[in-house]
Amino acid sequence: MNYDKGGMNVARRALRELVQELALGYAWIGLVPSWKAGVFLAALTWIQPLAGAVGLLAALSAWAAAHIAGADAAERPVAVFNGLLSGLFVVHVWAAGASVCALAVLGGVLSGWLSVVLGRLSGSLLTLPILSLPYALVAMLTSAAGGSLSTLQPHAYVAPPAYFGGHVDAFFNAFGALYFYTSPLMGAAVLAVLLVFSRYYAVLALLGYGAAALCLGTLGAAPEHLASTAWDSSAILAALLVGGLFATPSFLTAGLGVLAAVFAAWLALALGRISNVAHLLPHSVPFVMAAWLVLYAAVHNVRIANRFNMHLPDFPERTHARTRIAKARMGSPGSVPLALPFAGAWTVSQGFSGEHTHRGLWRHALDFVVLQDGKSFAGRGSRLEDFYCYNQPVLSPAYGQVWQVIAHIADNLPGSINVVDNWGNYVVIRMANGKFVLLAHLKPESVVVQAGAWVKPGDVLGYCGNSGRSPQPHIHMHVQTAAEAGSPTAPFHLASVMVEEQPVSARFELAVVPATGATLWAAQEGDARPLYLLAGRGLHYRVARNGAPAVDWSLHCEVDALGRMVLVSSAGARCVAESTWAVFSCYERNGVADPWLDVWLLACGYTPAAMQVLQWQDHCTSASLLPRIGARWLAVLAWPVAAFVRSHYARRWDTQAQGWRQSVQHRQALLGLDARLEALIVPQLGCTTLTAQVGRDHLVFQAARSFQRADLGVPAWDLPLRLSAVLT
């Protein structure tokens, strides 16, 4: 019996995965990365039941072929949408019959197989997705062979109906044509599905279509030559792909999307004329070529490559949120996080693009000195020993391997420099990301590490000196792209530091590029973690709302397929989390409704670990977490203006409760909505008590038990908590 149940569960899971992959294939035609959207789009193809059935038959054939070819879960939906396109093409060109079904199956199989083979080639050689190129090849082959098949009867051409006139009908027709239904109403239905999931897509579609139409109109393209090229669909898809699916929304990426749209329209016209000689259509080749041309140049341009993510295509709104949170928590994309290379408080004497030497290829660099009463030295400053930072330890700012050491250059007298040995004594460390960090102007014969040694943040490398191009003792630090000292620098930032910039008092910064004159010191690691990120570890809570009887709710940690730690609630809601020596941070909340998880994240989702941090601010908390429907709708409709809330945090140590009392106020400015929360975070346990006041709602979370879920070699346990400190 147990064996039968296990087999049924496996079969259900396999069927569910098949349905989701098929639905995602339908969604990929419109570049929508959601299988839920694919369900609606699949239903639209059944407006003509025979066409829907043949399209599904071809999609299933492509899925099976891809599965046999060894495709994984990411490759199979791509095969499905190429096969689906092939099937829809066949059934809309020729009258239905046994031959059409056979041709759809054959085209689906070939499309699925080509999607795997060509997809892996394009991924390895170009680092670009295969897109709908397999469909285009199969459609051309099918068209060429169709003339030799006597059983095929072509459909008579039917002009699309006109409802709105001019470019409005043409714009909607372009969306309908994606599924081979050239009807403004069908196109409006497809666009409506896209709008449910992404409003930014609609903006890109309008920009791409408008730019392409303007370009072709200005050039005087003949309407009869454009009629069969599908230039409008190609232009819209190119704009959506380049400016939305693979990009972080910005004026630059939107502009590149528009450029791709213009390229696609121009290529559609040119390739349409060329392929007409062979009595063929270019199909989606113009779109694929335009997208490849722009994307390849973009991802190989070091200045803008970090604005694109070829490995995680998503709706632009989600990408925008992910990028904004990553920038706030981990610095700008492409920037290398470093720890401070010193102990105590030092001041930046020259920052990025400084007025002295941090220019051009070497603009990403920081110089540090020690100041007292605004001076870097005592007495007259005529001796090196008069300078406060001289002979102070220089620490490793990163994990890595010592790559090169120079330690024999003599120190300069104060005010003089050595222009021959520019960097003086220095240490170069190779980091895991392939970049190198250089610390220069060290004291001669003071370096205590050798090439080949492995170091970690905080390890002593040597002592501050005045060697090389250095008029006074200081530490120079930069990240460079190659091992040789003086190679071009790369962006970096400092992680988990206290920053003081007069007249502003000290503040905590999780990621910062300090300005000249800023004084910095390291934030000491503490133990303020709302939940310990260990696989299977969690907390059971009792949650009461407005004095009503409490309900059970739990939160635990799992590891996802990408190796990330994920918080999972008892309602099935999920959120990715990370916990480092610097911070506990949560992001990528999924769409499963769970108001208790939202409240928990509002209170604890951004918690610095450093004990010195008593106040901090954040501007990256999603407004969709606020337990008010108005705030959530505003976050969607007024994106990106209302997508985030401003948050002000404060905490203090509660001696009686032996934990951190952490309070936060979230404010949505457009609605004037405030959410006030307070949590008690007990070391070694986590968030044991939480209260929230949102409008008239008063919520109280009280941890009742901590638990560990069983795993292979890890026994389960469930321990009650005896806590005397309860928030009121």
XYZ file of C-alpha atoms in Angstrom:
728
model
C 0.000 0.000 0.000
C 2.789 2.415 0.926
C 4.574 1.500 -2.294
C 1.425 2.297 -4.295
C 0.996 5.640 -2.545
C 4.635 6.492 -3.172
C 4.269 5.663 -6.852
C 1.118 7.774 -7.100
C 2.871 10.705 -5.462
C 5.743 10.424 -7.909
C 3.297 10.278 -10.814
C 1.385 13.335 -9.544
C 4.610 15.261 -9.127
C 5.768 14.325 -12.633
C 2.393 15.326 -14.090
C 2.456 18.645 -12.250
C 5.949 19.379 -13.555
C 4.859 18.509 -17.102
C 1.848 20.830 -16.918
C 3.951 23.675 -15.519
C 6.635 23.239 -18.182
C 4.009 23.178 -20.927
C 2.336 26.291 -19.505
C 5.696 28.038 -19.257
C 6.310 27.177 -22.916
C 3.063 28.959 -23.867
C 4.146 31.934 -21.735
C 7.630 32.136 -23.261
C 6.118 32.981 -26.655
C 5.220 36.359 -25.164
C 8.446 36.454 -23.086
C 6.435 36.054 -19.878
C 8.419 34.103 -17.238
C 5.370 32.713 -15.427
C 3.653 29.371 -15.922
C 0.496 30.883 -14.403
C 0.372 33.409 -17.231
C 0.949 30.503 -19.607
C -2.300 28.879 -18.480
C -4.285 31.920 -19.664
C -2.280 32.258 -22.860
C -2.739 28.565 -23.606
C -6.498 28.999 -23.230
C -6.417 31.751 -25.858
C -4.981 29.341 -28.427
C -8.133 27.218 -28.039
C -10.394 29.943 -29.438
C -10.092 27.767 -32.503
C -10.195 24.294 -30.886
C -8.503 22.517 -33.780
C -5.625 24.987 -33.794
C -5.293 24.676 -30.027
C -5.225 20.885 -30.223
C -2.587 20.781 -32.984
C -0.469 23.342 -31.123
C -0.628 21.246 -27.951
C 0.255 18.109 -29.920
C 3.358 19.812 -31.303
C 4.269 21.165 -27.852
C 4.055 17.695 -26.313
C 6.157 16.269 -29.161
C 8.824 18.935 -28.561
C 8.798 18.263 -24.815
C 9.264 14.531 -25.377
C 12.068 15.101 -27.888
C 13.861 17.462 -25.524
C 13.475 15.001 -22.679
C 15.033 12.235 -24.793
C 17.838 14.626 -25.778
C 18.687 15.105 -22.095
C 17.155 18.546 -21.545
C 16.831 19.790 -17.985
C 13.927 21.672 -16.385
C 15.173 25.006 -17.744
C 15.634 23.734 -21.313
C 12.363 21.846 -21.729
C 10.044 24.918 -21.645
C 12.196 26.503 -24.369
C 11.742 23.382 -26.454
C 8.002 23.484 -25.742
C 7.536 27.025 -27.018
C 9.560 26.355 -30.171
C 7.515 23.226 -30.822
C 4.280 25.036 -30.051
C 5.140 27.784 -32.528
C 5.892 25.167 -35.161
C 2.527 23.485 -34.584
C 0.566 26.742 -34.610
C 2.343 27.772 -37.798
C 1.422 24.526 -39.566
C -2.244 24.568 -38.571
C -2.706 28.218 -39.550
C -1.039 27.818 -42.952
C -2.663 24.562 -44.093
C -6.149 23.195 -43.679
C -6.443 20.687 -40.861
C -6.135 16.993 -41.554
C -4.047 13.942 -40.832
C -1.107 15.376 -42.799
C -1.168 18.569 -40.785
C -1.126 16.616 -37.510
C 1.773 14.488 -38.754
C 3.641 17.598 -39.882
C 3.012 19.267 -36.506
C 4.433 16.250 -34.662
C 7.465 16.139 -36.950
C 8.029 19.880 -36.582
C 7.598 19.643 -32.817
C 10.143 16.845 -32.505
C 12.685 18.670 -34.665
C 12.062 21.961 -32.842
C 12.553 20.311 -29.447
C 15.729 18.585 -30.537
C 17.163 21.731 -32.108
C 16.282 23.743 -28.988
C 18.524 21.489 -26.912
C 21.400 21.156 -29.377
C 21.498 24.738 -30.663
C 20.638 26.102 -27.223
C 23.711 24.530 -25.689
C 25.873 25.726 -28.573
C 24.616 29.313 -28.319
C 24.987 29.225 -24.542
C 28.588 27.980 -24.623
C 29.816 29.934 -27.656
C 27.850 33.175 -27.349
C 26.524 33.030 -23.756
C 23.162 33.928 -25.290
C 19.793 32.105 -25.252
C 18.638 30.298 -28.380
C 15.232 32.069 -28.294
C 12.925 31.059 -31.193
C 15.611 30.289 -33.756
C 14.749 26.537 -33.809
C 11.144 27.395 -34.710
C 12.290 29.730 -37.499
C 14.471 27.013 -39.010
C 11.744 24.384 -38.747
C 9.116 26.754 -40.200
C 11.337 27.503 -43.210
C 12.004 23.803 -43.762
C 8.313 23.016 -43.383
C 7.333 25.732 -45.864
C 9.918 24.517 -48.352
C 8.766 20.901 -48.042
C 5.057 21.792 -47.970
C 4.972 22.507 -51.666
C 5.956 18.896 -52.337
C 3.208 17.420 -50.155
C 0.061 16.914 -52.204
C -2.150 16.240 -49.185
C -1.679 19.755 -47.783
C -4.255 22.375 -48.679
C -3.298 25.967 -47.859
C -5.674 28.240 -46.000
C -7.032 31.194 -47.926
C -5.669 34.506 -46.686
C -8.111 36.432 -44.506
C -7.358 40.072 -43.764
C -7.390 40.948 -40.049
C -10.487 42.805 -38.906
C -10.262 46.532 -38.217
C -11.626 47.875 -34.944
C -9.660 50.974 -33.992
C -7.859 51.864 -37.195
C -4.268 52.635 -38.159
C -1.422 51.922 -35.801
C -3.731 50.994 -32.910
C -5.022 47.948 -34.776
C -1.507 47.176 -36.007
C -0.127 47.336 -32.455
C -2.728 44.898 -31.119
C -2.406 42.665 -34.175
C 1.294 42.309 -33.432
C 0.495 40.688 -30.071
C -2.134 38.425 -31.576
C 0.320 37.387 -34.301
C 2.610 35.936 -31.641
C 0.076 33.096 -31.419
C -0.829 33.278 -35.159
C -4.135 35.076 -34.563
C -3.979 38.398 -36.423
C -6.883 40.013 -34.648
C -6.865 43.190 -32.544
C -9.132 41.525 -29.990
C -6.826 38.526 -29.645
C -3.867 40.861 -29.380
C -5.647 42.920 -26.724
C -6.269 39.729 -24.735
C -2.566 38.753 -24.939
C -1.536 42.258 -23.912
C -3.994 42.155 -20.997
C -2.306 39.012 -19.660
C 1.084 40.728 -19.919
C -0.266 43.786 -18.112
C -1.407 41.666 -15.181
C 2.171 40.588 -14.603
C 4.171 43.624 -15.822
C 3.172 47.191 -16.629
C 6.723 48.009 -17.669
C 6.369 45.497 -20.496
C 3.568 47.614 -21.974
C 5.791 50.711 -21.883
C 8.604 48.865 -23.650
C 6.200 47.450 -26.226
C 4.884 50.921 -27.062
C 8.385 52.371 -27.254
C 9.664 49.522 -29.438
C 6.698 49.582 -31.801
C 6.692 53.371 -32.041
C 10.420 53.622 -32.722
C 10.325 50.864 -35.347
C 7.271 52.359 -37.095
C 8.860 55.803 -37.098
C 12.117 54.442 -38.499
C 10.439 52.474 -41.302
C 8.084 55.339 -42.095
C 10.956 57.828 -42.267
C 12.840 55.507 -44.598
C 9.763 55.166 -46.787
C 9.421 51.386 -46.505
C 6.787 50.103 -48.938
C 3.695 48.746 -47.113
C 3.402 45.817 -49.529
C 6.951 44.766 -48.630
C 6.244 44.994 -44.904
C 2.948 43.116 -45.008
C 4.439 39.631 -44.729
C 7.495 40.363 -42.577
C 5.928 40.557 -39.075
C 8.230 43.522 -38.398
C 5.925 44.801 -35.659
C 5.934 41.561 -33.661
C 9.713 41.278 -34.049
C 10.205 44.878 -32.891
C 7.988 44.436 -29.828
C 9.640 41.160 -28.819
C 13.126 42.634 -29.232
C 12.217 45.595 -27.013
C 10.717 43.331 -24.338
C 13.645 40.919 -24.350
C 16.534 43.388 -24.331
C 14.967 46.139 -22.250
C 12.906 44.014 -19.876
C 13.385 40.268 -19.555
C 17.187 40.290 -19.216
C 17.737 43.849 -17.948
C 17.376 45.989 -14.875
C 14.925 48.780 -15.763
C 16.691 52.061 -16.544
C 16.817 54.683 -19.257
C 19.909 52.977 -20.668
C 18.400 49.482 -20.902
C 15.120 50.880 -22.250
C 17.123 52.715 -24.896
C 18.931 49.516 -25.833
C 15.554 47.794 -26.066
C 14.355 50.476 -28.476
C 17.567 50.076 -30.490
C 16.952 46.321 -30.719
C 13.386 47.018 -31.884
C 14.635 49.263 -34.690
C 17.213 46.648 -35.677
C 14.527 43.950 -35.704
C 12.200 45.982 -37.936
C 14.992 46.828 -40.362
C 16.165 43.208 -40.479
C 12.578 42.044 -41.026
C 12.314 44.267 -44.080
C 15.712 43.249 -45.463
C 15.446 39.522 -44.754
C 11.852 39.532 -45.999
C 13.026 40.725 -49.396
C 15.869 38.189 -49.452
C 13.777 35.203 -48.344
C 11.028 36.164 -50.789
C 13.326 35.003 -53.587
C 12.980 31.474 -52.198
C 9.255 32.007 -51.514
C 9.883 31.849 -47.769
C 9.260 34.115 -44.785
C 11.930 35.263 -42.294
C 9.686 34.256 -39.360
C 11.448 35.149 -36.075
C 14.989 35.398 -37.475
C 14.982 39.255 -37.441
C 13.976 39.278 -33.772
C 16.634 36.726 -32.817
C 19.396 38.498 -34.755
C 18.510 41.932 -33.346
C 18.351 40.615 -29.791
C 21.652 38.804 -30.162
C 23.406 41.831 -31.673
C 22.422 44.160 -28.834
C 22.720 41.677 -25.973
C 26.124 40.376 -27.031
C 27.539 43.891 -27.177
C 25.908 44.839 -23.869
C 27.052 41.864 -21.791
C 30.615 42.213 -23.099
C 30.791 45.911 -22.245
C 32.306 46.109 -18.759
C 30.629 49.469 -18.126
C 27.066 48.237 -18.559
C 27.284 44.436 -18.273
C 26.123 44.557 -14.647
C 22.757 45.932 -15.826
C 21.976 42.602 -17.505
C 21.409 39.156 -16.041
C 21.401 36.450 -18.672
C 21.124 33.660 -16.077
C 17.995 34.866 -14.273
C 15.414 36.287 -16.718
C 12.445 37.775 -14.909
C 9.807 40.470 -15.016
C 11.526 43.876 -14.959
C 9.644 44.913 -11.818
C 11.101 41.940 -9.941
C 14.549 42.548 -11.371
C 14.332 46.181 -10.301
C 13.436 45.182 -6.735
C 16.169 42.535 -6.624
C 18.785 44.946 -7.952
C 17.794 47.743 -5.591
C 17.953 45.463 -2.563
C 21.264 43.968 -3.696
C 22.710 47.442 -4.171
C 21.645 48.530 -0.693
C 22.804 45.310 0.973
C 25.838 44.399 -1.114
C 26.841 47.553 -2.998
C 26.469 48.318 -6.678
C 26.409 45.315 -9.033
C 29.985 44.470 -9.990
C 31.429 46.253 -6.961
C 33.758 44.195 -4.730
C 33.006 44.240 -0.968
C 36.043 44.805 1.259
C 36.612 45.063 4.991
C 38.582 47.941 6.476
C 42.376 47.494 6.201
C 43.021 48.924 9.664
C 41.881 48.843 13.284
C 40.419 51.877 14.995
C 39.129 55.070 13.377
C 40.832 56.355 10.215
C 39.876 59.169 7.841
C 39.676 59.100 4.035
C 42.298 61.574 2.788
C 41.513 60.915 -0.893
C 38.453 59.118 -2.260
C 37.311 57.838 -5.634
C 38.221 60.215 -8.487
C 40.273 62.239 -6.006
C 41.934 65.508 -6.893
C 45.505 64.221 -6.632
C 46.288 60.758 -7.985
C 42.995 58.830 -8.154
C 42.232 59.651 -11.764
C 41.495 57.902 -15.050
C 42.140 54.168 -14.961
C 43.102 54.441 -11.281
C 40.081 56.408 -10.043
C 38.685 53.586 -7.853
C 41.023 53.932 -4.887
C 41.003 55.105 -1.261
C 43.718 56.662 0.914
C 43.471 56.542 4.715
C 45.178 58.535 7.486
C 44.626 58.993 11.221
C 43.528 62.448 12.375
C 43.462 64.007 15.809
C 42.035 67.497 16.164
C 42.115 67.812 12.385
C 45.850 67.016 12.086
C 47.572 63.834 10.929
C 50.698 64.369 13.038
C 51.874 65.572 16.462
C 54.458 68.229 17.073
C 56.033 69.702 13.949
C 55.486 66.633 11.746
C 59.135 66.626 10.692
C 59.647 62.967 11.586
C 57.743 59.946 10.340
C 57.162 58.940 13.944
C 55.168 62.159 14.437
C 52.377 60.832 12.212
C 49.614 59.026 14.055
C 49.180 56.266 11.462
C 52.879 55.501 10.995
C 53.821 51.964 11.987
C 50.175 51.026 12.608
C 49.099 47.528 11.467
C 47.748 47.132 7.925
C 45.113 44.382 7.801
C 43.864 42.155 5.018
C 40.538 43.491 3.681
C 39.493 40.229 1.987
C 39.808 36.483 1.770
C 42.419 35.422 -0.749
C 45.981 34.398 -1.546
C 48.967 36.698 -1.299
C 50.062 37.076 -4.910
C 52.952 39.517 -4.791
C 54.999 41.262 -2.087
C 57.471 44.157 -2.299
C 59.086 45.106 1.011
C 62.520 46.689 0.394
C 61.666 50.267 -0.676
C 62.883 52.894 1.791
C 60.460 55.323 3.436
C 60.412 58.939 2.293
C 60.932 61.833 4.613
C 57.700 63.769 5.277
C 56.886 65.957 2.291
C 59.071 64.116 -0.229
C 58.045 61.386 -2.670
C 59.585 58.537 -4.660
C 58.347 58.775 -8.257
C 60.432 55.802 -9.423
C 58.858 53.191 -7.162
C 55.346 54.589 -7.337
C 53.636 52.087 -5.014
C 56.506 51.704 -2.584
C 56.179 48.563 -0.515
C 52.959 46.764 -1.200
C 51.001 43.520 -0.941
C 48.765 42.180 -3.735
C 46.063 39.663 -2.783
C 44.198 37.577 -5.345
C 40.527 37.172 -4.414
C 38.148 34.362 -5.339
C 36.431 36.547 -7.975
C 39.665 36.748 -9.981
C 40.357 40.391 -9.079
C 43.270 41.654 -6.998
C 43.387 44.036 -4.050
C 46.525 46.139 -3.548
C 47.648 47.795 -0.303
C 50.540 50.179 -0.820
C 53.065 52.555 0.851
C 53.944 50.095 3.619
C 56.925 50.479 5.945
C 60.093 48.792 4.615
C 60.765 45.257 5.861
C 57.502 45.303 7.794
C 55.511 42.887 5.609
C 54.811 39.707 7.591
C 53.250 37.567 4.811
C 54.820 35.845 1.855
C 53.590 35.182 -1.664
C 51.401 32.075 -1.664
C 50.057 32.573 1.850
C 46.299 32.519 2.397
C 44.792 35.379 4.352
C 41.400 36.397 5.691
C 39.945 39.765 6.710
C 41.705 41.112 9.774
C 45.022 39.271 9.280
C 48.070 41.525 9.690
C 49.913 42.073 6.391
C 52.459 44.677 7.448
C 52.696 48.190 8.884
C 51.839 51.617 7.577
C 54.793 53.502 6.103
C 55.653 56.304 3.697
C 57.286 54.486 0.775
C 56.728 55.243 -2.908
C 54.691 58.191 -4.129
C 53.604 59.195 -0.642
C 54.266 62.640 0.887
C 52.946 61.529 4.292
C 52.303 58.109 5.876
C 48.994 56.607 4.765
C 47.389 53.403 3.490
C 46.468 53.237 -0.183
C 43.953 50.538 -1.188
C 42.377 49.657 -4.506
C 40.993 46.682 -6.436
C 42.579 46.012 -9.818
C 41.753 43.802 -12.765
C 45.201 42.185 -13.185
C 48.032 41.066 -10.929
C 50.632 43.647 -11.936
C 50.759 46.623 -9.581
C 49.225 49.664 -11.216
C 46.773 47.735 -13.389
C 43.433 49.481 -14.066
C 41.270 49.660 -10.984
C 37.778 48.228 -10.501
C 34.857 49.436 -8.354
C 34.721 48.306 -4.734
C 33.001 49.307 -1.519
C 33.474 48.894 2.216
C 31.175 46.524 4.081
C 29.642 46.871 7.556
C 31.326 50.026 8.792
C 30.542 53.007 10.990
C 30.844 56.288 9.077
C 31.123 59.790 10.503
C 30.984 62.796 8.193
C 31.002 66.182 9.891
C 28.657 67.672 10.934
C 26.586 64.446 10.674
C 26.973 62.027 13.570
C 28.163 58.452 13.134
C 25.916 56.079 11.183
C 26.040 52.435 10.178
C 26.566 51.571 6.513
C 26.290 48.021 5.278
C 27.857 48.992 1.927
C 29.473 52.362 1.293
C 32.011 54.154 -0.884
C 33.154 56.867 1.548
C 33.834 60.434 0.481
C 37.008 62.367 1.231
C 36.947 63.496 4.848
C 34.785 60.630 6.142
C 36.009 58.863 9.275
C 35.431 55.127 9.452
C 35.767 52.281 11.883
C 34.615 48.672 11.785
C 31.234 47.688 13.178
C 31.843 44.901 15.650
C 30.124 41.602 14.998
C 27.292 40.798 17.361
C 24.547 38.217 17.808
C 21.320 39.918 16.772
C 19.872 37.277 14.453
C 16.081 36.931 14.221
C 16.385 33.333 13.000
C 19.375 31.033 12.743
C 19.783 29.936 9.162
C 20.385 26.235 9.633
C 18.589 23.745 7.405
C 15.454 22.579 9.172
C 15.775 24.980 12.123
C 12.703 27.020 13.019
C 10.385 28.614 15.569
C 6.733 27.966 16.428
C 4.717 31.082 17.279
C 1.331 31.849 18.774
C -0.153 34.839 16.929
C -2.983 36.972 18.327
C -4.786 39.715 16.423
C -6.742 42.452 18.193
C -7.131 40.311 21.286
C -8.690 37.345 19.457
C -7.648 33.777 20.391
C -4.111 33.045 19.240
C -3.410 30.800 16.253
C -0.388 28.628 15.519
C 2.163 29.725 12.958
C 5.727 28.591 12.287
C 8.792 29.614 10.335
C 11.740 27.428 9.416
C 14.715 27.360 7.070
C 15.279 25.229 3.979
C 17.916 25.084 1.234
C 16.607 25.699 -2.287
C 17.816 24.284 -5.617
C 20.302 27.155 -5.998
C 21.863 26.457 -2.596
C 20.271 29.520 -0.994
C 18.729 29.599 2.457
C 14.965 30.101 2.266
C 12.525 30.958 5.049
C 9.364 28.855 4.746
C 6.220 29.566 6.752
C 3.579 27.062 7.799
C 1.342 28.602 5.102
C 3.884 27.700 2.394
C 5.080 31.260 1.808
C 8.795 31.590 1.071
C 11.495 34.230 1.184
C 15.219 33.998 0.442
C 17.443 34.974 3.384
C 21.126 35.372 4.113
C 22.939 35.718 7.392
C 26.549 36.916 7.443
C 28.865 38.338 10.058
C 27.486 41.751 9.032
C 23.742 41.378 8.515
C 20.604 39.250 8.471
C 18.715 40.158 5.293
C 15.680 38.834 3.416
C 14.578 39.280 -0.191
C 12.627 37.653 -3.048
C 9.343 37.086 -1.242
C 7.205 34.692 -3.321
C 3.550 35.209 -4.185
C 1.933 32.847 -1.646
C -0.281 34.862 0.682
C 0.794 34.859 4.329
C 0.227 38.095 6.282
C 2.095 36.735 9.307
C 5.277 36.220 7.281
C 4.900 39.742 5.861
C 4.688 41.196 9.382
C 7.670 39.129 10.532
C 9.726 40.375 7.572
C 8.708 43.979 8.256
C 10.085 43.630 11.791
C 13.156 41.480 11.240
C 13.918 41.287 7.504
C 16.854 43.701 7.711
C 18.853 43.343 10.926
C 22.540 44.329 11.180
C 24.514 41.948 13.358
C 26.969 44.558 14.684
C 26.494 45.468 18.357
C 27.422 49.102 17.752
C 24.502 49.669 15.417
C 21.670 51.235 17.430
C 19.962 53.182 14.634
C 19.767 52.647 10.888
C 17.572 53.388 7.904
C 16.435 51.475 4.852
C 14.640 52.347 1.620
C 14.388 48.870 0.099
C 11.537 47.220 1.992
C 8.814 46.225 -0.456
C 5.538 48.095 -0.005
C 3.723 44.871 -0.925
C 4.593 43.547 2.550
C 2.408 46.162 4.237
C -0.781 44.466 5.469
C -3.045 46.880 3.635
C -4.607 46.172 0.252
C -4.272 49.842 -0.717
C -0.521 49.781 -0.200
C -0.158 46.610 -2.250
C -2.227 47.901 -5.151
C -0.347 51.184 -5.060
C 2.962 49.298 -5.158
C 1.767 47.619 -8.359
C -0.024 50.481 -10.098
C 2.388 53.266 -9.151
C 5.568 51.280 -9.762
C 8.360 52.211 -9.196
C 7.399 55.351 -7.234
C 5.425 53.445 -4.601
C 7.241 50.100 -4.785
C 9.217 50.636 -1.572
C 8.725 52.170 1.833
C 11.085 54.226 3.960
C 12.087 52.551 7.182
C 13.650 53.869 10.392
C 15.092 51.322 12.825
C 16.307 51.622 16.420
C 17.262 49.089 19.045
C 18.483 48.866 22.613
C 19.715 46.126 24.882
C 17.129 44.944 27.414
C 19.057 43.707 30.424
C 16.040 42.074 32.056
C 15.003 40.160 28.941
C 18.624 39.579 27.886
C 17.855 40.504 24.309
C 17.678 43.317 21.767
C 14.501 45.415 21.634
C 14.329 46.323 17.956
C 11.704 48.821 16.801
C 10.939 49.986 13.270
C 8.599 52.430 11.571
C 7.724 51.846 7.915
C 6.051 54.685 6.051
C 4.409 54.732 2.634
C 4.466 58.418 1.725
C 1.830 58.373 -1.035
C -0.771 56.755 1.211
C 0.470 58.242 4.455
C 0.360 54.726 5.935
C 2.522 53.912 8.955
C 3.402 50.483 10.297
C 5.110 50.307 13.686
C 6.651 47.094 14.929
C 8.845 45.962 17.788
C 10.683 42.676 18.195
C 12.647 41.077 20.981
C 15.686 39.274 19.537
C 17.328 36.937 22.043
C 20.861 35.668 21.266
C 21.000 31.958 20.416
C 17.206 31.867 20.013
C 16.116 34.589 17.576
C 12.972 36.701 17.448
C 10.988 35.442 20.442
C 8.335 38.169 20.650
C 6.956 40.631 18.141
C 4.236 43.277 18.216
C 2.873 45.244 15.286
C 0.517 48.203 15.040
C -0.848 48.878 11.554
C -3.830 51.183 11.496
C -6.347 49.677 13.919
C -4.778 46.218 13.871
C -2.651 45.115 16.815
C -0.699 41.873 16.394
C 1.325 39.918 18.939
C 3.683 37.046 18.029
C 4.973 34.908 20.900
C 7.490 32.137 20.231
C 6.382 28.947 21.972
C 8.883 26.350 20.762
C 12.063 26.016 18.750
C 12.465 22.954 16.554
C 14.718 21.074 14.172
C 13.267 19.064 11.300
C 14.725 15.625 10.733
C 17.210 14.994 7.951
C 19.535 12.151 7.086
C 21.824 11.890 10.106
C 20.102 14.825 11.848
C 17.467 13.873 14.428
C 14.379 16.027 14.907
C 13.756 17.857 18.148
C 11.127 20.241 19.485
C 11.842 22.257 22.638
C 9.415 24.547 24.508
C 10.628 28.067 25.247
C 10.239 29.571 28.675
C 10.297 33.299 28.149
C 9.406 35.873 30.751
C 9.691 38.922 28.499
C 6.495 39.565 26.568
C 5.870 42.749 24.600
C 2.643 44.584 25.275
